[in-house]
Amino acid sequence: MEHATGVQLHQKWPLMAGDQKIRCIKAIYEKLKEMVDMHFEAYGSLYSVDAPLNLASKLPFTRELCVGPHCGARYWDCNVGESKYYHNTGPNQGPWSDLAAYGDGLIDTGIARVPPVDLAVQNPPRPRYHGSPQAHLSLLESGRAVIERMSEDQRIQDAAIPTLFHPDLHKRNIFVSDDDPSKITGIIDWQSSSIEPAFWYADEVPDFAGQDESDPHNEQCAKVFNVCIQFLLPKLSRPRLMDEALFRPFRYCYRTWKDGAVAFRHELIETARHWEALGLAGSCPYPLPAAGELALHEKEYKRFEAAHDLKRHLSSLLNTASDGWVPLEDWGATQAAHGEMFEGMLQAILTNEDPDDDEPIRDEGDLREIWPFDL
């Protein structure tokens, strides 16, 4: 393994002229084009043909390389707080030769995150919209049927061409020449790169592509990014032009135990509601809930949205990672600000004498239930 030469793009970006940024973005996607244009017959990750895998886990690619199990963290028991339990299903880490099998891998991964009932009870209390283990398992099996049917749609298959791409493309992972930062000297952090359906990568917008409103070249960079995707990476361009609803069940099914059952149930309900409008054949395998169940779902989903928005706003205001992490030197000040924010929000709730009928957060218990960080 060699050290990347040059300097990180994020160090040079604020000092670069507009034309340099344009040339830099173009150079990035010219480098990535060769990789995206490669043809694969399966989804998974690349391995040496000599890798110590069983033969069933190796699908041929070249004389030196094969497609093997997916190396992404979502398929393995390596994320803190996201253990895998195989009492309901065995490991399904690929490789997968078609989109339906890939979808089964996502569903089985979701099932493997659902703990046994006795462990679920021992875990810290979760919001009421989270759902029981059995509710998650039932929902995931319904999701399996929906994804299997959607995988038959030719448009979705065309947008799901197996594609190798960088999993975390941003300025800190790109190295450029110190003398001419429009020249790319290296791209790092490839260890989790994998072969996914093209639509999996299509909606990702890197931080150099018009994401900084304070950048005077922001609009130019966004336009150049879109042009590069359209003409250099057409595999990713086509899914970007399609209705996102055609892909959402794939994107969120494996996250139910992390997000709460209500989030994936909402995706299935919306898919069922718009099945015909989306141009999908036949009828949706997931039937719409009865009126009473639907009303309860809408109430729970509002609470889920409130929790999601609260976490996002708190992370931004406190300048923390999404899981609450802060540098050690900032811990004291952040902890104090965190406590003040809770007290301020609690007082706002308690002094609101006329809340809206559909307001999901009405008292201290409601606020504590959805508060994302330890108090």
Short mmCIF file of C-alpha atoms in Angstrom, two decimals:
data_model
loop_
_atom_site.label_atom_id
_atom_site.label_comp_id
_atom_site.label_asym_id
_atom_site.label_seq_id
_atom_site.Cartn_x
_atom_site.Cartn_y
_atom_site.Cartn_z
CA MET A 1 0.00 0.00 0.00
CA GLU A 2 1.35 3.43 -0.95
CA HIS A 3 0.77 6.82 0.65
CA ALA A 4 -1.36 9.19 -1.42
CA THR A 5 0.69 11.97 -2.93
CA GLY A 6 -0.38 15.61 -2.96
CA VAL A 7 -2.68 17.36 -0.48
CA GLN A 8 -6.29 16.84 0.50
CA LEU A 9 -8.71 18.71 -1.70
CA HIS A 10 -10.54 20.21 1.28
CA GLN A 11 -7.36 22.11 2.19
CA LYS A 12 -7.06 23.67 -1.27
CA TRP A 13 -10.74 24.15 -2.12
CA PRO A 14 -11.29 27.52 -0.36
CA LEU A 15 -8.25 28.95 -2.18
CA MET A 16 -9.17 27.71 -5.65
CA ALA A 17 -10.53 29.92 -8.44
CA GLY A 18 -13.79 29.00 -10.14
CA ASP A 19 -12.12 27.64 -13.28
CA GLN A 20 -9.82 25.46 -11.16
CA LYS A 21 -12.81 23.97 -9.34
CA ILE A 22 -14.52 23.24 -12.64
CA ARG A 23 -11.45 21.48 -14.03
CA CYS A 24 -11.01 19.60 -10.76
CA ILE A 25 -14.59 18.24 -10.75
CA LYS A 26 -14.22 17.21 -14.40
CA ALA A 27 -10.92 15.45 -13.60
CA ILE A 28 -12.50 13.55 -10.69
CA TYR A 29 -15.25 12.09 -12.86
CA GLU A 30 -12.93 11.35 -15.75
CA LYS A 31 -10.96 9.17 -13.32
CA LEU A 32 -14.11 7.47 -12.01
CA LYS A 33 -15.55 6.85 -15.48
CA GLU A 34 -13.24 3.92 -16.20
CA MET A 35 -14.39 2.16 -13.05
CA VAL A 36 -18.11 2.87 -13.55
CA ASP A 37 -17.91 1.62 -17.14
CA MET A 38 -16.74 -1.84 -16.02
CA HIS A 39 -19.26 -4.61 -16.65
CA PHE A 40 -20.26 -6.93 -13.79
CA GLU A 41 -22.66 -9.87 -13.71
CA ALA A 42 -23.33 -9.75 -9.97
CA TYR A 43 -23.56 -7.57 -6.86
CA GLY A 44 -21.05 -7.86 -4.02
CA SER A 45 -17.39 -6.90 -3.56
CA LEU A 46 -14.20 -7.61 -5.49
CA TYR A 47 -11.71 -10.20 -4.24
CA SER A 48 -8.60 -11.90 -5.52
CA VAL A 49 -9.42 -15.29 -7.04
CA ASP A 50 -7.06 -16.70 -4.39
CA ALA A 51 -9.09 -15.25 -1.51
CA PRO A 52 -9.94 -17.88 1.15
CA LEU A 53 -13.64 -18.07 0.27
CA ASN A 54 -15.67 -21.16 -0.54
CA LEU A 55 -16.33 -21.70 -4.23
CA ALA A 56 -20.04 -20.89 -3.89
CA SER A 57 -19.06 -17.39 -2.71
CA LYS A 58 -16.90 -16.67 -5.77
CA LEU A 59 -18.40 -15.51 -9.05
CA PRO A 60 -15.90 -15.04 -11.91
CA PHE A 61 -14.91 -11.57 -13.09
CA THR A 62 -11.38 -11.69 -14.54
CA ARG A 63 -8.50 -14.14 -14.33
CA GLU A 64 -7.23 -12.34 -11.21
CA LEU A 65 -10.47 -11.12 -9.59
CA CYS A 66 -13.86 -12.49 -8.60
CA VAL A 67 -17.07 -11.07 -7.12
CA GLY A 68 -17.58 -12.30 -3.56
CA PRO A 69 -19.53 -11.41 -0.40
CA HIS A 70 -20.40 -7.77 0.13
CA CYS A 71 -17.85 -6.13 2.48
CA GLY A 72 -20.14 -3.27 3.57
CA ALA A 73 -20.71 -2.88 7.32
CA ARG A 74 -24.47 -3.29 6.98
CA TYR A 75 -24.01 -7.00 6.23
CA TRP A 76 -21.64 -7.77 9.11
CA ASP A 77 -21.74 -7.61 12.89
CA CYS A 78 -19.27 -4.73 13.20
CA ASN A 79 -21.28 -1.56 13.91
CA VAL A 80 -21.65 -0.55 17.56
CA GLY A 81 -25.26 -0.94 18.63
CA GLU A 82 -26.23 -2.88 15.49
CA SER A 83 -25.69 -6.51 16.44
CA LYS A 84 -26.76 -9.34 14.17
CA TYR A 85 -28.99 -12.20 15.37
CA TYR A 86 -29.35 -15.26 13.18
CA HIS A 87 -32.18 -17.06 15.01
CA ASN A 88 -34.69 -16.13 12.27
CA THR A 89 -32.47 -16.20 9.19
CA GLY A 90 -28.92 -17.11 8.27
CA PRO A 91 -26.27 -14.67 7.03
CA ASN A 92 -26.93 -13.42 3.49
CA GLN A 93 -23.88 -11.38 2.43
CA GLY A 94 -23.82 -12.23 -1.24
CA PRO A 95 -22.70 -12.29 -3.91
CA TRP A 96 -26.05 -11.96 -5.68
CA SER A 97 -26.53 -12.67 -9.37
CA ASP A 98 -29.72 -10.66 -9.88
CA LEU A 99 -31.74 -7.81 -8.35
CA ALA A 100 -34.31 -10.06 -6.65
CA ALA A 101 -31.52 -11.94 -4.85
CA TYR A 102 -29.91 -8.60 -3.90
CA GLY A 103 -33.26 -7.52 -2.44
CA ASP A 104 -33.44 -10.75 -0.44
CA GLY A 105 -30.01 -9.90 0.96
CA LEU A 106 -31.29 -6.52 2.16
CA ILE A 107 -34.39 -8.05 3.75
CA ASP A 108 -32.41 -10.84 5.44
CA THR A 109 -30.02 -8.19 6.79
CA GLY A 110 -32.99 -6.33 8.24
CA ILE A 111 -34.30 -9.54 9.83
CA ALA A 112 -30.86 -10.31 11.28
CA ARG A 113 -30.93 -6.97 13.14
CA VAL A 114 -34.12 -7.86 15.01
CA PRO A 115 -33.17 -9.28 18.43
CA PRO A 116 -34.95 -12.08 20.26
CA VAL A 117 -37.86 -10.85 22.38
CA ASP A 118 -36.01 -11.28 25.68
CA LEU A 119 -33.06 -9.18 24.45
CA ALA A 120 -35.38 -6.53 23.00
CA VAL A 121 -36.95 -6.09 26.44
CA GLN A 122 -33.51 -5.70 28.05
CA ASN A 123 -32.43 -2.97 25.64
CA PRO A 124 -32.90 0.72 26.57
CA PRO A 125 -36.48 1.95 26.10
CA ARG A 126 -37.33 2.89 22.52
CA PRO A 127 -39.96 5.33 21.23
CA ARG A 128 -43.46 3.89 21.01
CA TYR A 129 -43.35 4.05 17.20
CA HIS A 130 -40.41 1.62 17.14
CA GLY A 131 -42.51 -1.55 17.19
CA SER A 132 -42.07 -5.04 18.63
CA PRO A 133 -39.72 -7.66 17.16
CA GLN A 134 -42.70 -9.51 15.71
CA ALA A 135 -43.99 -6.31 14.07
CA HIS A 136 -40.61 -5.83 12.40
CA LEU A 137 -40.43 -9.43 11.18
CA SER A 138 -43.93 -9.29 9.72
CA LEU A 139 -43.22 -5.96 8.04
CA LEU A 140 -39.96 -7.21 6.53
CA GLU A 141 -41.64 -10.28 5.03
CA SER A 142 -44.24 -7.97 3.47
CA GLY A 143 -41.35 -5.85 2.20
CA ARG A 144 -39.73 -8.94 0.68
CA ALA A 145 -42.84 -9.59 -1.42
CA VAL A 146 -43.01 -5.96 -2.55
CA ILE A 147 -39.32 -5.79 -3.50
CA GLU A 148 -39.52 -9.12 -5.34
CA ARG A 149 -42.42 -7.80 -7.44
CA MET A 150 -40.73 -4.44 -8.06
CA SER A 151 -37.56 -6.24 -9.15
CA GLU A 152 -39.48 -7.62 -12.14
CA ASP A 153 -40.03 -4.11 -13.53
CA GLN A 154 -37.78 -3.53 -16.55
CA ARG A 155 -37.21 0.14 -15.71
CA ILE A 156 -35.95 -0.74 -12.24
CA GLN A 157 -33.76 -3.52 -13.66
CA ASP A 158 -32.25 -1.06 -16.16
CA ALA A 159 -31.51 1.35 -13.30
CA ALA A 160 -29.97 -1.45 -11.24
CA ILE A 161 -27.00 -2.31 -13.47
CA PRO A 162 -24.26 -3.70 -11.17
CA THR A 163 -21.93 -0.73 -10.63
CA LEU A 164 -18.67 -0.26 -8.75
CA PHE A 165 -18.24 3.20 -7.25
CA HIS A 166 -16.56 5.02 -4.38
CA PRO A 167 -18.64 4.68 -1.19
CA ASP A 168 -17.73 8.04 0.37
CA LEU A 169 -16.63 10.57 -2.22
CA HIS A 170 -15.81 13.90 -0.59
CA LYS A 171 -12.99 16.46 -0.46
CA ARG A 172 -11.10 14.77 2.41
CA ASN A 173 -10.78 11.56 0.40
CA ILE A 174 -9.46 13.27 -2.74
CA PHE A 175 -5.81 14.32 -3.11
CA VAL A 176 -4.66 16.95 -5.58
CA SER A 177 -1.41 18.51 -6.71
CA ASP A 178 -0.19 21.24 -4.39
CA ASP A 179 0.95 23.28 -7.40
CA ASP A 180 -2.17 22.73 -9.52
CA PRO A 181 -5.18 21.58 -7.45
CA SER A 182 -7.21 20.90 -10.58
CA LYS A 183 -5.01 17.79 -11.06
CA ILE A 184 -6.05 14.68 -9.11
CA THR A 185 -3.17 12.74 -7.56
CA GLY A 186 -5.20 10.13 -5.68
CA ILE A 187 -8.49 9.04 -4.17
CA ILE A 188 -8.43 7.13 -0.87
CA ASP A 189 -10.81 5.19 1.42
CA TRP A 190 -11.80 2.40 -0.96
CA GLN A 191 -12.05 -0.37 1.63
CA SER A 192 -15.86 -0.44 1.61
CA SER A 193 -16.28 -0.04 -2.13
CA SER A 194 -18.79 -2.49 -3.52
CA ILE A 195 -20.82 -3.42 -6.58
CA GLU A 196 -24.34 -2.09 -6.03
CA PRO A 197 -27.34 -1.39 -8.24
CA ALA A 198 -26.58 1.88 -10.07
CA PHE A 199 -29.55 3.57 -8.36
CA TRP A 200 -27.86 3.01 -4.98
CA TYR A 201 -25.24 5.62 -5.86
CA ALA A 202 -27.33 7.86 -8.09
CA ASP A 203 -28.68 10.28 -5.47
CA GLU A 204 -25.36 10.92 -3.71
CA VAL A 205 -24.07 14.48 -4.10
CA PRO A 206 -20.49 15.06 -2.85
CA ASP A 207 -19.50 18.13 -0.83
CA PHE A 208 -17.67 19.72 -3.77
CA ALA A 209 -20.79 19.67 -5.97
CA GLY A 210 -22.64 22.79 -4.91
CA GLN A 211 -23.29 21.87 -1.26
CA ASP A 212 -21.72 24.99 0.30
CA GLU A 213 -23.90 28.09 -0.04
CA SER A 214 -21.07 30.27 1.25
CA ASP A 215 -18.91 29.25 -1.74
CA PRO A 216 -19.12 31.96 -4.45
CA HIS A 217 -18.70 29.20 -7.08
CA ASN A 218 -21.42 27.00 -5.55
CA GLU A 219 -23.85 27.21 -8.48
CA GLN A 220 -21.14 26.62 -11.07
CA CYS A 221 -19.90 23.54 -9.25
CA ALA A 222 -23.41 22.08 -9.06
CA LYS A 223 -23.90 22.55 -12.79
CA VAL A 224 -20.55 20.99 -13.67
CA PHE A 225 -21.28 18.03 -11.38
CA ASN A 226 -24.61 17.40 -13.10
CA VAL A 227 -23.04 17.65 -16.56
CA CYS A 228 -20.28 15.21 -15.58
CA ILE A 229 -22.80 12.68 -14.26
CA GLN A 230 -24.93 13.02 -17.39
CA PHE A 231 -22.18 12.62 -19.97
CA LEU A 232 -19.41 10.72 -18.19
CA LEU A 233 -21.41 8.41 -15.91
CA PRO A 234 -24.70 7.69 -17.72
CA LYS A 235 -25.24 4.57 -15.55
CA LEU A 236 -25.81 6.95 -12.63
CA SER A 237 -27.55 9.60 -14.67
CA ARG A 238 -30.51 7.46 -15.74
CA PRO A 239 -31.73 6.60 -12.21
CA ARG A 240 -31.44 10.28 -11.24
CA LEU A 241 -34.14 11.07 -13.80
CA MET A 242 -36.54 8.44 -12.45
CA ASP A 243 -39.08 8.68 -9.64
CA GLU A 244 -37.25 8.10 -6.36
CA ALA A 245 -40.30 6.16 -5.10
CA LEU A 246 -39.25 3.27 -7.35
CA PHE A 247 -36.14 2.76 -5.22
CA ARG A 248 -37.12 3.76 -1.68
CA PRO A 249 -38.23 0.28 -0.48
CA PHE A 250 -34.78 -1.05 -1.40
CA ARG A 251 -32.99 1.80 0.38
CA TYR A 252 -34.77 1.57 3.74
CA CYS A 253 -35.87 -2.05 4.28
CA TYR A 254 -32.74 -3.22 6.09
CA ARG A 255 -32.86 -0.31 8.58
CA THR A 256 -36.16 -1.05 10.33
CA TRP A 257 -34.70 -1.93 13.75
CA LYS A 258 -32.56 1.19 13.66
CA ASP A 259 -35.21 3.60 12.36
CA GLY A 260 -38.35 2.06 13.81
CA ALA A 261 -40.99 -0.05 12.12
CA VAL A 262 -43.07 3.03 11.35
CA ALA A 263 -40.49 4.34 8.84
CA PHE A 264 -40.48 1.29 6.57
CA ARG A 265 -44.24 0.82 7.04
CA HIS A 266 -44.64 4.34 5.68
CA GLU A 267 -42.57 3.43 2.59
CA LEU A 268 -44.74 0.37 1.95
CA ILE A 269 -47.97 2.33 2.41
CA GLU A 270 -46.81 5.04 0.02
CA THR A 271 -45.70 2.41 -2.50
CA ALA A 272 -49.09 0.69 -2.29
CA ARG A 273 -50.94 4.00 -2.64
CA HIS A 274 -49.02 4.97 -5.78
CA TRP A 275 -48.47 1.51 -7.27
CA GLU A 276 -50.52 2.14 -10.39
CA ALA A 277 -49.27 5.73 -10.82
CA LEU A 278 -45.69 4.42 -10.67
CA GLY A 279 -46.48 2.19 -13.63
CA LEU A 280 -45.91 -1.05 -11.71
CA ALA A 281 -47.65 -4.15 -13.03
CA GLY A 282 -50.46 -5.96 -11.23
CA SER A 283 -51.41 -5.08 -7.68
CA CYS A 284 -49.14 -4.24 -4.77
CA PRO A 285 -48.45 -7.29 -2.54
CA TYR A 286 -48.75 -5.03 0.51
CA PRO A 287 -52.42 -4.17 1.16
CA LEU A 288 -53.26 -0.73 2.50
CA PRO A 289 -54.17 -0.83 6.23
CA ALA A 290 -57.75 -0.27 7.36
CA ALA A 291 -58.81 3.28 8.23
CA GLY A 292 -58.20 2.90 11.98
CA GLU A 293 -54.76 1.35 11.51
CA LEU A 294 -53.89 4.03 8.97
CA ALA A 295 -54.85 6.83 11.40
CA LEU A 296 -52.67 5.27 14.11
CA HIS A 297 -49.80 4.95 11.63
CA GLU A 298 -50.06 8.62 10.62
CA LYS A 299 -49.91 9.63 14.29
CA GLU A 300 -46.83 7.48 14.89
CA TYR A 301 -45.17 8.73 11.72
CA LYS A 302 -45.56 12.35 12.82
CA ARG A 303 -43.77 11.43 16.04
CA PHE A 304 -41.03 9.70 14.03
CA GLU A 305 -40.61 12.81 11.83
CA ALA A 306 -40.44 15.01 14.94
CA ALA A 307 -37.69 12.79 16.39
CA HIS A 308 -35.77 12.79 13.10
CA ASP A 309 -35.98 16.57 12.74
CA LEU A 310 -35.00 17.11 16.38
CA LYS A 311 -31.88 14.96 16.02
CA ARG A 312 -30.84 16.74 12.83
CA HIS A 313 -31.32 20.22 14.32
CA LEU A 314 -29.57 19.35 17.59
CA SER A 315 -26.59 17.86 15.74
CA SER A 316 -26.32 21.06 13.72
CA LEU A 317 -26.73 23.45 16.66
CA LEU A 318 -24.32 21.54 18.90
CA ASN A 319 -21.89 20.83 16.05
CA THR A 320 -21.84 17.09 16.80
CA ALA A 321 -21.81 13.97 14.66
CA SER A 322 -25.23 12.39 14.12
CA ASP A 323 -24.57 10.00 17.01
CA GLY A 324 -23.66 12.87 19.37
CA TRP A 325 -19.89 12.50 19.16
CA VAL A 326 -17.84 15.65 19.87
CA PRO A 327 -14.09 16.20 20.28
CA LEU A 328 -12.94 15.75 23.87
CA GLU A 329 -11.88 19.39 24.15
CA ASP A 330 -15.45 20.51 23.31
CA TRP A 331 -17.23 18.08 25.62
CA GLY A 332 -17.85 20.40 28.59
CA ALA A 333 -19.26 23.29 26.59
CA THR A 334 -21.34 20.99 24.40
CA GLN A 335 -22.79 19.16 27.39
CA ALA A 336 -23.82 22.45 29.01
CA ALA A 337 -25.40 23.72 25.79
CA HIS A 338 -27.19 20.40 25.36
CA GLY A 339 -28.81 20.69 28.79
CA GLU A 340 -29.86 24.27 28.14
CA MET A 341 -31.47 23.30 24.84
CA PHE A 342 -33.51 20.56 26.51
CA GLU A 343 -34.73 22.91 29.23
CA GLY A 344 -35.57 25.61 26.71
CA MET A 345 -37.54 23.25 24.51
CA LEU A 346 -39.33 21.75 27.51
CA GLN A 347 -40.44 25.19 28.70
CA ALA A 348 -41.70 26.02 25.19
CA ILE A 349 -43.82 22.86 25.21
CA LEU A 350 -45.17 23.32 28.73
CA THR A 351 -46.13 26.95 28.12
CA ASN A 352 -47.90 26.22 24.82
CA GLU A 353 -51.51 26.50 25.95
CA ASP A 354 -53.05 25.83 22.54
CA PRO A 355 -51.09 23.11 20.69
CA ASP A 356 -52.26 22.00 17.26
CA ASP A 357 -54.54 18.96 17.22
CA ASP A 358 -51.88 16.92 15.42
CA GLU A 359 -48.94 18.14 17.52
CA PRO A 360 -46.98 14.95 18.41
CA ILE A 361 -44.99 16.40 21.32
CA ARG A 362 -47.25 17.65 24.12
CA ASP A 363 -45.50 17.06 27.44
CA GLU A 364 -42.19 16.23 29.08
CA GLY A 365 -42.71 12.50 28.60
CA ASP A 366 -43.14 12.95 24.86
CA LEU A 367 -40.01 15.10 24.63
CA ARG A 368 -37.86 12.69 26.64
CA GLU A 369 -39.10 9.79 24.53
CA ILE A 370 -37.77 11.27 21.27
CA TRP A 371 -34.73 13.14 22.67
CA PRO A 372 -31.80 11.67 20.72
CA PHE A 373 -28.95 12.11 23.23
CA ASP A 374 -28.45 11.06 26.85
CA LEU A 375 -29.72 13.53 29.44
#
